[in-house]
PDB file of C-alpha atoms in Angstrom:
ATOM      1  CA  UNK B  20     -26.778  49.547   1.985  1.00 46.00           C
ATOM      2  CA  UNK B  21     -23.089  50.102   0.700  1.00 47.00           C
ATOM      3  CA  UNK B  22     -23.571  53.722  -0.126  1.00 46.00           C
ATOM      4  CA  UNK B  23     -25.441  54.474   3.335  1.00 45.00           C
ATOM      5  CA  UNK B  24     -23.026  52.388   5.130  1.00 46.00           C
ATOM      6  CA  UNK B  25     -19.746  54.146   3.568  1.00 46.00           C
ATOM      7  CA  UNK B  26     -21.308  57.863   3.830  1.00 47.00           C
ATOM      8  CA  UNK B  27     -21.820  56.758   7.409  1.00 46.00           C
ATOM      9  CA  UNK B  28     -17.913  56.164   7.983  1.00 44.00           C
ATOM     10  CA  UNK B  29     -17.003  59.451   6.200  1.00 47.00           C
ATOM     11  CA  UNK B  30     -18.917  61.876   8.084  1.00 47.00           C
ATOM     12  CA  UNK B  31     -18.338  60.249  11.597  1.00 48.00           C
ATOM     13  CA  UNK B  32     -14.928  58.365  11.301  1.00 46.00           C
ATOM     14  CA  UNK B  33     -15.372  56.763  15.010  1.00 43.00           C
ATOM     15  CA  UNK B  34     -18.706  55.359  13.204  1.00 46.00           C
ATOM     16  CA  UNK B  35     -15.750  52.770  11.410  1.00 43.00           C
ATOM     17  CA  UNK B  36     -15.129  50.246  14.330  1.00 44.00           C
ATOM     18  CA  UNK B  37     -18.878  50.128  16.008  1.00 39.00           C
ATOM     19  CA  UNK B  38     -19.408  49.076  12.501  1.00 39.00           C
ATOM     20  CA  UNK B  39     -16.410  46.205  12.283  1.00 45.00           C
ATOM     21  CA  UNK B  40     -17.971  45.556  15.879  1.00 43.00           C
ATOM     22  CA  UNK B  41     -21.455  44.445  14.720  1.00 44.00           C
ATOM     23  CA  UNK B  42     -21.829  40.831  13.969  1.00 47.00           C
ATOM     24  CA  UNK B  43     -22.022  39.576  10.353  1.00 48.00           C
ATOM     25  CA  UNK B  44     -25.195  38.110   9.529  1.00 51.00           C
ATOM     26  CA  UNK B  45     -23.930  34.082   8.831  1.00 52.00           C
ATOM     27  CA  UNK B  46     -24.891  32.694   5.431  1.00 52.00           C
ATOM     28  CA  UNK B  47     -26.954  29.506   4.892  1.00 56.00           C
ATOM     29  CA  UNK B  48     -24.960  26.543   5.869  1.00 55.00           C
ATOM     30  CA  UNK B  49     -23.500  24.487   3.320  1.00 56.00           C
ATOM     31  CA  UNK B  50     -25.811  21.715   2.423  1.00 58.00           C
ATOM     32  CA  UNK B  51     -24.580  17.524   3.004  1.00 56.00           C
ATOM     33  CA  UNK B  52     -23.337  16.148   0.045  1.00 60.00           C
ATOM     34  CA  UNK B  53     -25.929  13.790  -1.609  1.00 64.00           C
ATOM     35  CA  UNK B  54     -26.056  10.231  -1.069  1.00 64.00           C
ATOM     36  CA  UNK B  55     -24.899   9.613  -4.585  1.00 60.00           C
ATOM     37  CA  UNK B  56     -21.599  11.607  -3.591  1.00 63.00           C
ATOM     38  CA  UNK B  57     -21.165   9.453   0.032  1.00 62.00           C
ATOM     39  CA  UNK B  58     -21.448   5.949  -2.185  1.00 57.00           C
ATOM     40  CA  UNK B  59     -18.697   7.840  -4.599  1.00 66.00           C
ATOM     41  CA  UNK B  60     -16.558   8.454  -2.568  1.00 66.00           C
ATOM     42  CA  UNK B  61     -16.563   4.634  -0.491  1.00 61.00           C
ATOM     43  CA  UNK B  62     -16.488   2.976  -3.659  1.00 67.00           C
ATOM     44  CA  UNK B  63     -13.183   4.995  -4.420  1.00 72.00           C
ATOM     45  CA  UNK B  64     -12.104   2.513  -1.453  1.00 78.00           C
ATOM     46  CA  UNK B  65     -12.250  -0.616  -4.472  1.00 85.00           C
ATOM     47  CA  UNK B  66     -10.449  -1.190  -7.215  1.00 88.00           C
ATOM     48  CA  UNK B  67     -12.078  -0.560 -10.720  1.00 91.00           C
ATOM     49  CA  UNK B  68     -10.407  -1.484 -14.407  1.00 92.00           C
ATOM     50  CA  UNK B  69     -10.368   2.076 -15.240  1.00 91.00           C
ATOM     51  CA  UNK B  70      -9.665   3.657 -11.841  1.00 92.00           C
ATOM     52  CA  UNK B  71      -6.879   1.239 -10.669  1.00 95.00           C
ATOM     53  CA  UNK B  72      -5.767  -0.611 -13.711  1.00 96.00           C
ATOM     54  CA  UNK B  73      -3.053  -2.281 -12.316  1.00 97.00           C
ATOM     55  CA  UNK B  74      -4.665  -2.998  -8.939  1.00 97.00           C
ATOM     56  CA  UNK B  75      -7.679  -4.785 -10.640  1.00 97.00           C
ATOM     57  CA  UNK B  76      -5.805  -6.917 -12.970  1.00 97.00           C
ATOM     58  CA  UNK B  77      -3.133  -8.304 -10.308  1.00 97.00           C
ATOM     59  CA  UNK B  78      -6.354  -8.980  -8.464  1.00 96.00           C
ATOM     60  CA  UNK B  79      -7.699 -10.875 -10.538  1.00 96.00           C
ATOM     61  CA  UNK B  80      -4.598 -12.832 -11.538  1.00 97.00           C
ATOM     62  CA  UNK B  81      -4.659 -13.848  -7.599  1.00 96.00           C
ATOM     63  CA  UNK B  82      -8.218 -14.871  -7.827  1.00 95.00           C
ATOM     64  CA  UNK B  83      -7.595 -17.369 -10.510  1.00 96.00           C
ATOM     65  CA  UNK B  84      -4.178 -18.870  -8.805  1.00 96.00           C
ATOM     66  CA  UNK B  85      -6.993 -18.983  -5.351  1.00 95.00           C
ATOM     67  CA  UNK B  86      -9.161 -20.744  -7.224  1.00 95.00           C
ATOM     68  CA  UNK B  87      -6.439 -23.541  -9.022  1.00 96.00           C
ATOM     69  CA  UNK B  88      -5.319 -23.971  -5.386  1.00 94.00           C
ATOM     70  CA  UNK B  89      -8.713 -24.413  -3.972  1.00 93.00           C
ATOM     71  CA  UNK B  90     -10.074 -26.934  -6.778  1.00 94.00           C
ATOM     72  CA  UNK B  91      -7.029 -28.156  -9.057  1.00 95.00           C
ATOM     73  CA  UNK B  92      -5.386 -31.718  -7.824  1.00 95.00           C
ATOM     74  CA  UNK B  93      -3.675 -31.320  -4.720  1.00 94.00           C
ATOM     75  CA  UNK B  94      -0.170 -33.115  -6.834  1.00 96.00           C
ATOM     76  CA  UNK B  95      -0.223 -30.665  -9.274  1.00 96.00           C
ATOM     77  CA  UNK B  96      -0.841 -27.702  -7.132  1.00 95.00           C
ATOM     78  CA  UNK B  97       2.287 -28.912  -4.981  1.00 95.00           C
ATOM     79  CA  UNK B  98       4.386 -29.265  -8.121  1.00 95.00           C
ATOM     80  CA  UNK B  99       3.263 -25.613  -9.170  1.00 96.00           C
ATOM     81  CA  UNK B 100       3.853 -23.805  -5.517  1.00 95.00           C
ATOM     82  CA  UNK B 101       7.611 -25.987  -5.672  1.00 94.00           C
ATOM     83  CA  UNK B 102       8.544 -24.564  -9.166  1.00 95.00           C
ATOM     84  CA  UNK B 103       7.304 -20.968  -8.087  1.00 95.00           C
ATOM     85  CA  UNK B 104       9.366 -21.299  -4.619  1.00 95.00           C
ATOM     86  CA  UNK B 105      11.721 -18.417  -4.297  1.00 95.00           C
ATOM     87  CA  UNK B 106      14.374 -20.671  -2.458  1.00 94.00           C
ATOM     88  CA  UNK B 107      18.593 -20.458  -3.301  1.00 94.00           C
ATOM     89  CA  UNK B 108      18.483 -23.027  -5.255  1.00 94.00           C
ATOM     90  CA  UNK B 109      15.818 -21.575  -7.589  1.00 94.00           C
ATOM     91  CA  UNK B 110      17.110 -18.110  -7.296  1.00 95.00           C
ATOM     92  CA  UNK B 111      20.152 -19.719  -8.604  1.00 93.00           C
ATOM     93  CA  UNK B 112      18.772 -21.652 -11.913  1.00 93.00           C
ATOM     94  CA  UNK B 113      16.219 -19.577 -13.132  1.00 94.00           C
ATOM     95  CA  UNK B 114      16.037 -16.243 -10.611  1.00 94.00           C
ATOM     96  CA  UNK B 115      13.452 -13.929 -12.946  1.00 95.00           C
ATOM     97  CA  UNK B 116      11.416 -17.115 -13.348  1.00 95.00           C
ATOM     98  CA  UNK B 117      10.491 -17.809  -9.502  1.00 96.00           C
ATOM     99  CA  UNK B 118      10.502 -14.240  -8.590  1.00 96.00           C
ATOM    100  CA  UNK B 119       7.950 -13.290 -10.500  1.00 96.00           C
ATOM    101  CA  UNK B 120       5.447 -16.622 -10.667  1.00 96.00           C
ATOM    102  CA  UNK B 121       6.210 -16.425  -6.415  1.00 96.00           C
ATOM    103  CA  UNK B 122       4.130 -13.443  -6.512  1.00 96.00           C
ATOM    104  CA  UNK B 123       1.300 -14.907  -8.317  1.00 96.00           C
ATOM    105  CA  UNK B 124       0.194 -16.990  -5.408  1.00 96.00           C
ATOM    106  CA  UNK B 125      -1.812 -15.814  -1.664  1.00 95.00           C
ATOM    107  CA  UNK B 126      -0.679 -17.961   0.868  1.00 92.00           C
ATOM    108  CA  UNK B 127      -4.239 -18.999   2.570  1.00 89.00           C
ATOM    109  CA  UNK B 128      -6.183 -18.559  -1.020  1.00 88.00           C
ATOM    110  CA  UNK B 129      -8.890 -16.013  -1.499  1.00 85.00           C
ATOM    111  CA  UNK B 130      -9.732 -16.438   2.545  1.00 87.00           C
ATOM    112  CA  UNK B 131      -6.608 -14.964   3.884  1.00 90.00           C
ATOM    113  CA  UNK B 132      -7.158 -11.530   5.294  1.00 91.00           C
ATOM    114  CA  UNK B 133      -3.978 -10.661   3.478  1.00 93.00           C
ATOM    115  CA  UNK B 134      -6.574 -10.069  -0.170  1.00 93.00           C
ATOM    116  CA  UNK B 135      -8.498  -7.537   1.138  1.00 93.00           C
ATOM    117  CA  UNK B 136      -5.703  -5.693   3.130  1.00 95.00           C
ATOM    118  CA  UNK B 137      -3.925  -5.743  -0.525  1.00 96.00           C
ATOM    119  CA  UNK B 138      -7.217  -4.825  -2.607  1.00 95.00           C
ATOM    120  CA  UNK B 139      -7.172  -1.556  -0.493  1.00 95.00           C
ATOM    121  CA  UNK B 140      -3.555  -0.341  -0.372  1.00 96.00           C
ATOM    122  CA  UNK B 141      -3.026  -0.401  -3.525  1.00 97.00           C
ATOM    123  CA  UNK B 142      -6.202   0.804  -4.210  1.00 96.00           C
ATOM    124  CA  UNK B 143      -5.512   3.677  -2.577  1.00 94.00           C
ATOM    125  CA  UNK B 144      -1.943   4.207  -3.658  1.00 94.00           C
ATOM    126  CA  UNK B 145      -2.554   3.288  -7.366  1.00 95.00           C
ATOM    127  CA  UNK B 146      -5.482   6.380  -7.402  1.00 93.00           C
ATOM    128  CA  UNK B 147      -2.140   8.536  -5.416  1.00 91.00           C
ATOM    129  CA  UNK B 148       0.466   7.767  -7.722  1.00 92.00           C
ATOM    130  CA  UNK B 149      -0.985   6.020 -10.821  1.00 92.00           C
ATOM    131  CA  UNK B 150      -0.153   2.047 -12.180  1.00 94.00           C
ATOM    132  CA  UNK B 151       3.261   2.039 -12.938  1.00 94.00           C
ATOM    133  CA  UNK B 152       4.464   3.842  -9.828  1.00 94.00           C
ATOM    134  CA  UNK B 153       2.326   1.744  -7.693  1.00 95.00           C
ATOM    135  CA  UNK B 154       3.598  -1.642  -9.807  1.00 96.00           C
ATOM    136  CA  UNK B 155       7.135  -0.589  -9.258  1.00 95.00           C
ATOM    137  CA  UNK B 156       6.734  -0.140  -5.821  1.00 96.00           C
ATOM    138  CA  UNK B 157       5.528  -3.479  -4.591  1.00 97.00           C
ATOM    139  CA  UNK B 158       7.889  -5.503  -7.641  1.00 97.00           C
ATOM    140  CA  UNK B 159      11.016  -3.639  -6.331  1.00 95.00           C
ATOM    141  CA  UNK B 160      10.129  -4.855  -2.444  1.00 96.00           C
ATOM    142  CA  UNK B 161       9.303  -8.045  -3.240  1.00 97.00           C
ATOM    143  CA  UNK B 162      12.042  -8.284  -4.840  1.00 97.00           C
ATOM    144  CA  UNK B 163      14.378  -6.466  -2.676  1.00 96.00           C
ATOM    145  CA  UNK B 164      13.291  -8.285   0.584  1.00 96.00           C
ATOM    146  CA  UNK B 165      13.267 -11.498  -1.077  1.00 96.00           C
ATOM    147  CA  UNK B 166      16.575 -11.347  -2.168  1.00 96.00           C
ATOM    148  CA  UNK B 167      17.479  -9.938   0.548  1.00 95.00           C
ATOM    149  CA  UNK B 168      16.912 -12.527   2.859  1.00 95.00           C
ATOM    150  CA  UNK B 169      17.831 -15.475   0.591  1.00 95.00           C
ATOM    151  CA  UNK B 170      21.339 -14.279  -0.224  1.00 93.00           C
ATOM    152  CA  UNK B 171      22.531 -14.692   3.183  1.00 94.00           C
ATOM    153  CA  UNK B 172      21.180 -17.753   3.321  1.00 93.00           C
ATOM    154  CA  UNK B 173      23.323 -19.556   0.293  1.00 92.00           C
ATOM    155  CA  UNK B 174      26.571 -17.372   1.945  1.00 93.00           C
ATOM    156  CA  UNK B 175      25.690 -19.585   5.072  1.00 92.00           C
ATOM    157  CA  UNK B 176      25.406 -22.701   3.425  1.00 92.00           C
ATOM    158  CA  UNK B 177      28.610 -22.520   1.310  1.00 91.00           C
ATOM    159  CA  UNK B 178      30.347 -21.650   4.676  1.00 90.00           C
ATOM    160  CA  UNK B 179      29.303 -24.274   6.244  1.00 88.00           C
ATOM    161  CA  UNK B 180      27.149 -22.584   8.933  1.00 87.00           C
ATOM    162  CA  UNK B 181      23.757 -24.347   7.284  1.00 87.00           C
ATOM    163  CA  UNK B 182      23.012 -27.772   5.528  1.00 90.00           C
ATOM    164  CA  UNK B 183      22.682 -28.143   2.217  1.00 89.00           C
ATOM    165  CA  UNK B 184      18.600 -28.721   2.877  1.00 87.00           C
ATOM    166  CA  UNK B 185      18.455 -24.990   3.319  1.00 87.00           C
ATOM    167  CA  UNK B 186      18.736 -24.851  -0.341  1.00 90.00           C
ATOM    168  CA  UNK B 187      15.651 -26.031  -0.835  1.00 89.00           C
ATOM    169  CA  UNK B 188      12.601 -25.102   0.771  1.00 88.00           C
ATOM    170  CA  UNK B 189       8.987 -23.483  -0.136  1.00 90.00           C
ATOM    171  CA  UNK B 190       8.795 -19.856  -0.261  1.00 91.00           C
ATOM    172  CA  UNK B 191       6.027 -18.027  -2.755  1.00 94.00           C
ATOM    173  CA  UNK B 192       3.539 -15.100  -1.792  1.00 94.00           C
ATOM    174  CA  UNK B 193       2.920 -11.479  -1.653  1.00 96.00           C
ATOM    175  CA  UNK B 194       3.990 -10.948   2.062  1.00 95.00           C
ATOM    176  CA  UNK B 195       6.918  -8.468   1.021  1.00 96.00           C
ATOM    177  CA  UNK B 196       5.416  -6.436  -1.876  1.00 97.00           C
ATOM    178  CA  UNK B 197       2.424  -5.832   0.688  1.00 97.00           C
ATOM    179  CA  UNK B 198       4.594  -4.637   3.269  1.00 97.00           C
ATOM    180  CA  UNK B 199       6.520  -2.176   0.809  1.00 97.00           C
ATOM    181  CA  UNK B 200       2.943  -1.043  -0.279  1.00 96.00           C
ATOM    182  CA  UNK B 201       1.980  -0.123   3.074  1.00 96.00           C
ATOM    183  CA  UNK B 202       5.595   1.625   3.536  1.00 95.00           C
ATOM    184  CA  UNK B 203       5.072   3.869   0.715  1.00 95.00           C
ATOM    185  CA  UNK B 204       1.449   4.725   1.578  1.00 94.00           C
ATOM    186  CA  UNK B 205       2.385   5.534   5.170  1.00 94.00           C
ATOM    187  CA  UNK B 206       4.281   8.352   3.204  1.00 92.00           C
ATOM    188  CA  UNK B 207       1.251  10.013   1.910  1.00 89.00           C
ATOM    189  CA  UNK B 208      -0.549  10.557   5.284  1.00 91.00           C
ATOM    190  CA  UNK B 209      -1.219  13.136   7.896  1.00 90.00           C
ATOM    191  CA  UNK B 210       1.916  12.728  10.307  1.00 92.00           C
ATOM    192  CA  UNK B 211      -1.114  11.438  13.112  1.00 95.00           C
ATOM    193  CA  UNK B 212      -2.092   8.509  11.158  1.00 93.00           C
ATOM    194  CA  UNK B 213       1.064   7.845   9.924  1.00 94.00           C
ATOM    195  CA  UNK B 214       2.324   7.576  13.438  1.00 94.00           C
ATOM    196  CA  UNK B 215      -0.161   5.048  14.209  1.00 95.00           C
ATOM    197  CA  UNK B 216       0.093   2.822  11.565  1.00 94.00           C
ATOM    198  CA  UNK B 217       3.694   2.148  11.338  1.00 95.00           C
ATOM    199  CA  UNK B 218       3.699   2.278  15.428  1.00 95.00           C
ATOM    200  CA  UNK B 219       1.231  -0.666  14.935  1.00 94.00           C
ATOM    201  CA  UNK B 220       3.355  -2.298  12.555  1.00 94.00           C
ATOM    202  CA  UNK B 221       6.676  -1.934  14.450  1.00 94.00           C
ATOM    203  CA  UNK B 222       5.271  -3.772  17.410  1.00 95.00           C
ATOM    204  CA  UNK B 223       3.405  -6.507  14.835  1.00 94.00           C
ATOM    205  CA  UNK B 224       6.848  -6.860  13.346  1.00 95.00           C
ATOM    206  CA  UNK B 225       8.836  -7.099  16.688  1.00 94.00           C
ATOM    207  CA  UNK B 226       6.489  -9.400  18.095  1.00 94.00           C
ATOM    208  CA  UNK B 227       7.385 -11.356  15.007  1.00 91.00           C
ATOM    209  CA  UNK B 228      11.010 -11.063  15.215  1.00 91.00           C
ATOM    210  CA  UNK B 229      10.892 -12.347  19.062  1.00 91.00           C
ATOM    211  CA  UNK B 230       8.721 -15.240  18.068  1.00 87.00           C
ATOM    212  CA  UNK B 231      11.150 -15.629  14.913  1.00 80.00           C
ATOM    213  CA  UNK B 232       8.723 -19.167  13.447  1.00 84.00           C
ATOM    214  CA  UNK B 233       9.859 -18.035  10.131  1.00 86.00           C
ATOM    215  CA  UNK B 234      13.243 -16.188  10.289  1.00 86.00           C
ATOM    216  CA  UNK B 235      13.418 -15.563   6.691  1.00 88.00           C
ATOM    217  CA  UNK B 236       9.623 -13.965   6.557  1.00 91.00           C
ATOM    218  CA  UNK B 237       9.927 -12.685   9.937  1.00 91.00           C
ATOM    219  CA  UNK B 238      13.234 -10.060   9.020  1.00 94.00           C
ATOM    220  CA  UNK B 239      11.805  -9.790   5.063  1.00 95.00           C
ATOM    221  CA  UNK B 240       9.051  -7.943   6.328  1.00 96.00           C
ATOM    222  CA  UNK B 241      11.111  -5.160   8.137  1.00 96.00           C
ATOM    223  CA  UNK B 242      13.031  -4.880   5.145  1.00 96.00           C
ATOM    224  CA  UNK B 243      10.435  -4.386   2.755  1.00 97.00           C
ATOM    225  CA  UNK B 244       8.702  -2.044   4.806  1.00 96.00           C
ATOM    226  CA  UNK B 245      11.695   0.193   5.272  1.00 96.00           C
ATOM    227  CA  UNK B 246      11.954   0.110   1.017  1.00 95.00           C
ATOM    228  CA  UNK B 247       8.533   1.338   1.005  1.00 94.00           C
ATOM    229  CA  UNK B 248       9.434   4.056   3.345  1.00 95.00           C
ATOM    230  CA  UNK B 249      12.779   5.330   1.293  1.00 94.00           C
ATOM    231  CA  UNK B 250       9.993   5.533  -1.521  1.00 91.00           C
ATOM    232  CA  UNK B 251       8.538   8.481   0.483  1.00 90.00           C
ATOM    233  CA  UNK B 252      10.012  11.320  -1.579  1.00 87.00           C
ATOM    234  CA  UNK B 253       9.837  10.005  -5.331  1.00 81.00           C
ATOM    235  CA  UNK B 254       6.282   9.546  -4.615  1.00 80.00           C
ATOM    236  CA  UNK B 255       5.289  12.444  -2.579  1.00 75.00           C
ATOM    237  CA  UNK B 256       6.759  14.209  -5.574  1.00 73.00           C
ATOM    238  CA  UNK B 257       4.762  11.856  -8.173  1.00 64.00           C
ATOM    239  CA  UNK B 258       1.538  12.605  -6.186  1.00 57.00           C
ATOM    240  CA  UNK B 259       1.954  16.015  -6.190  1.00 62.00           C
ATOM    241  CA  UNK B 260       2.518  16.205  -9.918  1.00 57.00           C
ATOM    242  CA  UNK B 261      -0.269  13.952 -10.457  1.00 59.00           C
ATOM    243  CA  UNK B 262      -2.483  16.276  -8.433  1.00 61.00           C
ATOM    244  CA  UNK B 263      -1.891  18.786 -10.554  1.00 60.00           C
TER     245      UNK B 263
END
């Protein structure tokens, strides 16, 4: 067909475009990928020891602090949220202490919403950027947003402008490194769905601010969410190393 085709084009070269004019013939469409490949690629969506190492451990560390606040005595549990609190005056005695054992409890338990929102963004940005990235990422906010917010608070109360109570109150969960999660994996979509998730967060978070129940959580969340969006080019370039 080549050699007929080509012999064609050299004794009549007007015979060239009536030939680019006829229609190609189109292939066999590509067939769908098996339902083996579908379930893959959902259960990419979950967290798995090998996948999303860090992800599925810190998971499970939340189950079992869910499960002591669901069935241990309600005294001790009290006592254990208190000593976790990260609150000035804690910050101030034993700061590495409260910051990390704060993030080891859900506020709600295992029925908050929060769990599952968590269980996938990390998911997802653990299988983007690998364990320690992702780790670092919602440590550092936590962190950040926690200290953030308290600091001010002990400058207020040493100038006078809030009573000494303010040094002590309950504050413990994963609110912040959440929100700088969701920062940083905003950076690693299609500008569309980007867009729409942190316009969907602004107003959640302004809503928030207005409302202003709990000042501290209310501006910590802003804060962490804006340290998960600075994160956008160290782990755009991580990704993209880890792609390849």
């Amino acid at each position: 067909m080549h050699q007929r085709t080509d012999r064609a084009v050299r004794e009549n070269p007007f015979a060239a475009p009536l030939l680019d004019a006829i229609p190609c013939q189109p292939g066999p469409a590509a067939p769908p990928p098996p339902p083996a490949r579908r379930a893959r690629r959902w259960l990419r969506l979950l967290p798995t020891p090998t996948g999303t190492p860090f992800t599925f451990g810190y998971l499970l560390v939340l189950v079992a602090t869910s499960l002591f606040m669901e069935f241990a005595d309600p005294a001790t549990v009290a006592a254990a949220l208190r000593e976790s609190s990260t609150d000035v005056a804690h910050l101030g005695e034993t700061p590495l202490l409260v910051l990390a054992a704060s993030a080891l409890w859900v506020v709600g338990g295992l029925t908050s919403p929060v769990v599952f929102v968590l269980a996938l963004v990390l998911t997802a940005l653990e299988r983007r950027i690998g364990g320690w990235r992702t780790a670092a990422v919602f440590v550092l906010g936590h962190v950040v947003a926690t200290l953030a917010t308290e600091i001010p608070v002990g400058i207020s109360v040493v100038a006078g402008h809030l009573p000494e109570s303010s040094l002590h109150r309950l504050d413990y969960g994963i609110s912040f490194g959440l929100m700088a999660s969701v920062g940083a994996l905003t950076g690693l979509f299609t500008p569309l769905v980007r867009t729409l998730v942190l316009g969907g967060l602004g107003v959640m978070l302004v809503i928030d601010l207005v409302d202003l129940s709990s000042p501290l959580t209310d501006w910590g969340h802003p804060l962490a969410l804006l340290f998960g969006i600075a994160c956008w080019p160290l782990l755009r370039r991580a990704g993209a190393v880890r792609r390849r």
